[in-house]
Amino acid sequence: MHVIFGGAFNGKRAYVEQRIQGRSVQWLNVDADEHILLPNIEVIVVFGVENLLEPKGKELLEKMEKWDELAEVLVIATEIGRGIVPMDASMRKLRDDVGRFYQQLFTKADSVTRIWYGISQTIKGDE
């Protein structure tokens, strides 16, 4: 599993699209109720993980580990923990929850790439 993360509109999707060019791909939005895998897929791109709340995050991690046995899994994760700390307690909790989920996700990932203003930087594994 390879996680690609960075701020909103920093080039994560463009990075992934370049990486998967010419391969059979299935895009999976985690906000969707069902995650049905198509046959003969080489790459599964998972996005929207910053919108997950427990216990769905743990369930998704387990699913992604199984999917990783079937195809290459790329996870696009938007960084929401930088910048000004929100005044609203529920927004602070969401930020903290996403941060803890990302720690688990990054631990399980074979490689992690940060995209910042279109520049990629491998921070775990080989590119």
PDB file of C-alpha atoms in Angstrom, residues 39-107:
ATOM      1  CA  PRO A  39     -12.425  -7.857 -11.629  1.00  0.00           C
ATOM      2  CA  ASN A  40      -9.025  -7.610 -13.335  1.00  0.00           C
ATOM      3  CA  ILE A  41      -7.998  -4.342 -11.706  1.00  0.00           C
ATOM      4  CA  GLU A  42      -4.285  -3.562 -11.409  1.00  0.00           C
ATOM      5  CA  VAL A  43      -4.580  -0.491  -9.175  1.00  0.00           C
ATOM      6  CA  ILE A  44      -7.110   0.572  -6.551  1.00  0.00           C
ATOM      7  CA  VAL A  45      -7.057   4.281  -5.690  1.00  0.00           C
ATOM      8  CA  VAL A  46      -8.751   5.083  -2.390  1.00  0.00           C
ATOM      9  CA  PHE A  47      -9.659   8.693  -1.621  1.00  0.00           C
ATOM     10  CA  GLY A  48     -11.678  10.650   0.926  1.00  0.00           C
ATOM     11  CA  VAL A  49     -10.034   9.000   3.945  1.00  0.00           C
ATOM     12  CA  GLU A  50      -9.878  12.335   5.801  1.00  0.00           C
ATOM     13  CA  ASN A  51     -13.673  12.130   6.129  1.00  0.00           C
ATOM     14  CA  LEU A  52     -13.670   8.906   8.151  1.00  0.00           C
ATOM     15  CA  LEU A  53     -14.558   8.702  11.798  1.00  0.00           C
ATOM     16  CA  GLU A  54     -14.061   5.721  14.079  1.00  0.00           C
ATOM     17  CA  PRO A  55     -14.861   2.848  13.832  1.00  0.00           C
ATOM     18  CA  LYS A  56     -14.993   3.149  10.038  1.00  0.00           C
ATOM     19  CA  GLY A  57     -11.277   3.984   9.878  1.00  0.00           C
ATOM     20  CA  LYS A  58     -10.273   0.675  11.428  1.00  0.00           C
ATOM     21  CA  GLU A  59     -12.659  -1.213   9.132  1.00  0.00           C
ATOM     22  CA  LEU A  60     -11.215   0.548   6.085  1.00  0.00           C
ATOM     23  CA  LEU A  61      -7.636  -0.279   7.123  1.00  0.00           C
ATOM     24  CA  GLU A  62      -8.581  -3.963   7.283  1.00  0.00           C
ATOM     25  CA  LYS A  63     -10.253  -3.791   3.856  1.00  0.00           C
ATOM     26  CA  MET A  64      -7.272  -2.012   2.300  1.00  0.00           C
ATOM     27  CA  GLU A  65      -4.888  -4.667   3.613  1.00  0.00           C
ATOM     28  CA  LYS A  66      -7.016  -7.325   1.867  1.00  0.00           C
ATOM     29  CA  TRP A  67      -7.235  -5.246  -1.316  1.00  0.00           C
ATOM     30  CA  ASP A  68      -3.442  -4.880  -1.257  1.00  0.00           C
ATOM     31  CA  GLU A  69      -3.197  -8.630  -1.827  1.00  0.00           C
ATOM     32  CA  LEU A  70      -5.291  -8.313  -5.017  1.00  0.00           C
ATOM     33  CA  ALA A  71      -3.875  -5.135  -6.579  1.00  0.00           C
ATOM     34  CA  GLU A  72      -1.623  -2.159  -5.934  1.00  0.00           C
ATOM     35  CA  VAL A  73      -3.405   0.138  -3.480  1.00  0.00           C
ATOM     36  CA  LEU A  74      -2.802   3.887  -3.592  1.00  0.00           C
ATOM     37  CA  VAL A  75      -4.392   6.013  -0.885  1.00  0.00           C
ATOM     38  CA  ILE A  76      -4.860   9.753  -1.386  1.00  0.00           C
ATOM     39  CA  ALA A  77      -4.996  11.497   2.007  1.00  0.00           C
ATOM     40  CA  THR A  78      -5.559  15.210   2.488  1.00  0.00           C
ATOM     41  CA  GLU A  79      -3.585  16.753   5.346  1.00  0.00           C
ATOM     42  CA  ILE A  80      -5.928  18.686   7.647  1.00  0.00           C
ATOM     43  CA  GLY A  81      -3.704  19.006  10.728  1.00  0.00           C
ATOM     44  CA  ARG A  82      -1.619  21.985   9.684  1.00  0.00           C
ATOM     45  CA  GLY A  83      -2.467  25.625   9.983  1.00  0.00           C
ATOM     46  CA  ILE A  84      -4.668  27.414  12.452  1.00  0.00           C
ATOM     47  CA  VAL A  85      -6.204  25.273  15.191  1.00  0.00           C
ATOM     48  CA  PRO A  86     -10.009  25.506  14.894  1.00  0.00           C
ATOM     49  CA  MET A  87     -11.907  27.229  17.699  1.00  0.00           C
ATOM     50  CA  ASP A  88     -14.801  24.784  17.419  1.00  0.00           C
ATOM     51  CA  ALA A  89     -14.273  21.740  19.672  1.00  0.00           C
ATOM     52  CA  SER A  90     -15.845  19.312  17.186  1.00  0.00           C
ATOM     53  CA  MET A  91     -13.462  20.468  14.437  1.00  0.00           C
ATOM     54  CA  ARG A  92     -10.474  20.054  16.774  1.00  0.00           C
ATOM     55  CA  LYS A  93     -11.670  16.537  17.603  1.00  0.00           C
ATOM     56  CA  LEU A  94     -12.025  15.689  13.904  1.00  0.00           C
ATOM     57  CA  ARG A  95      -8.485  16.936  13.290  1.00  0.00           C
ATOM     58  CA  ASP A  96      -7.152  14.836  16.175  1.00  0.00           C
ATOM     59  CA  ASP A  97      -9.076  11.740  15.050  1.00  0.00           C
ATOM     60  CA  VAL A  98      -7.802  12.073  11.485  1.00  0.00           C
ATOM     61  CA  GLY A  99      -4.256  12.493  12.795  1.00  0.00           C
ATOM     62  CA  ARG A 100      -4.505   9.280  14.811  1.00  0.00           C
ATOM     63  CA  PHE A 101      -6.010   7.431  11.826  1.00  0.00           C
ATOM     64  CA  TYR A 102      -3.173   8.677   9.585  1.00  0.00           C
ATOM     65  CA  GLN A 103      -0.626   7.368  12.093  1.00  0.00           C
ATOM     66  CA  GLN A 104      -2.162   3.897  11.794  1.00  0.00           C
ATOM     67  CA  LEU A 105      -2.448   4.187   8.000  1.00  0.00           C
ATOM     68  CA  PHE A 106       1.148   5.342   7.544  1.00  0.00           C
ATOM     69  CA  THR A 107       2.416   2.548   9.821  1.00  0.00           C
TER      70      THR A 107
END
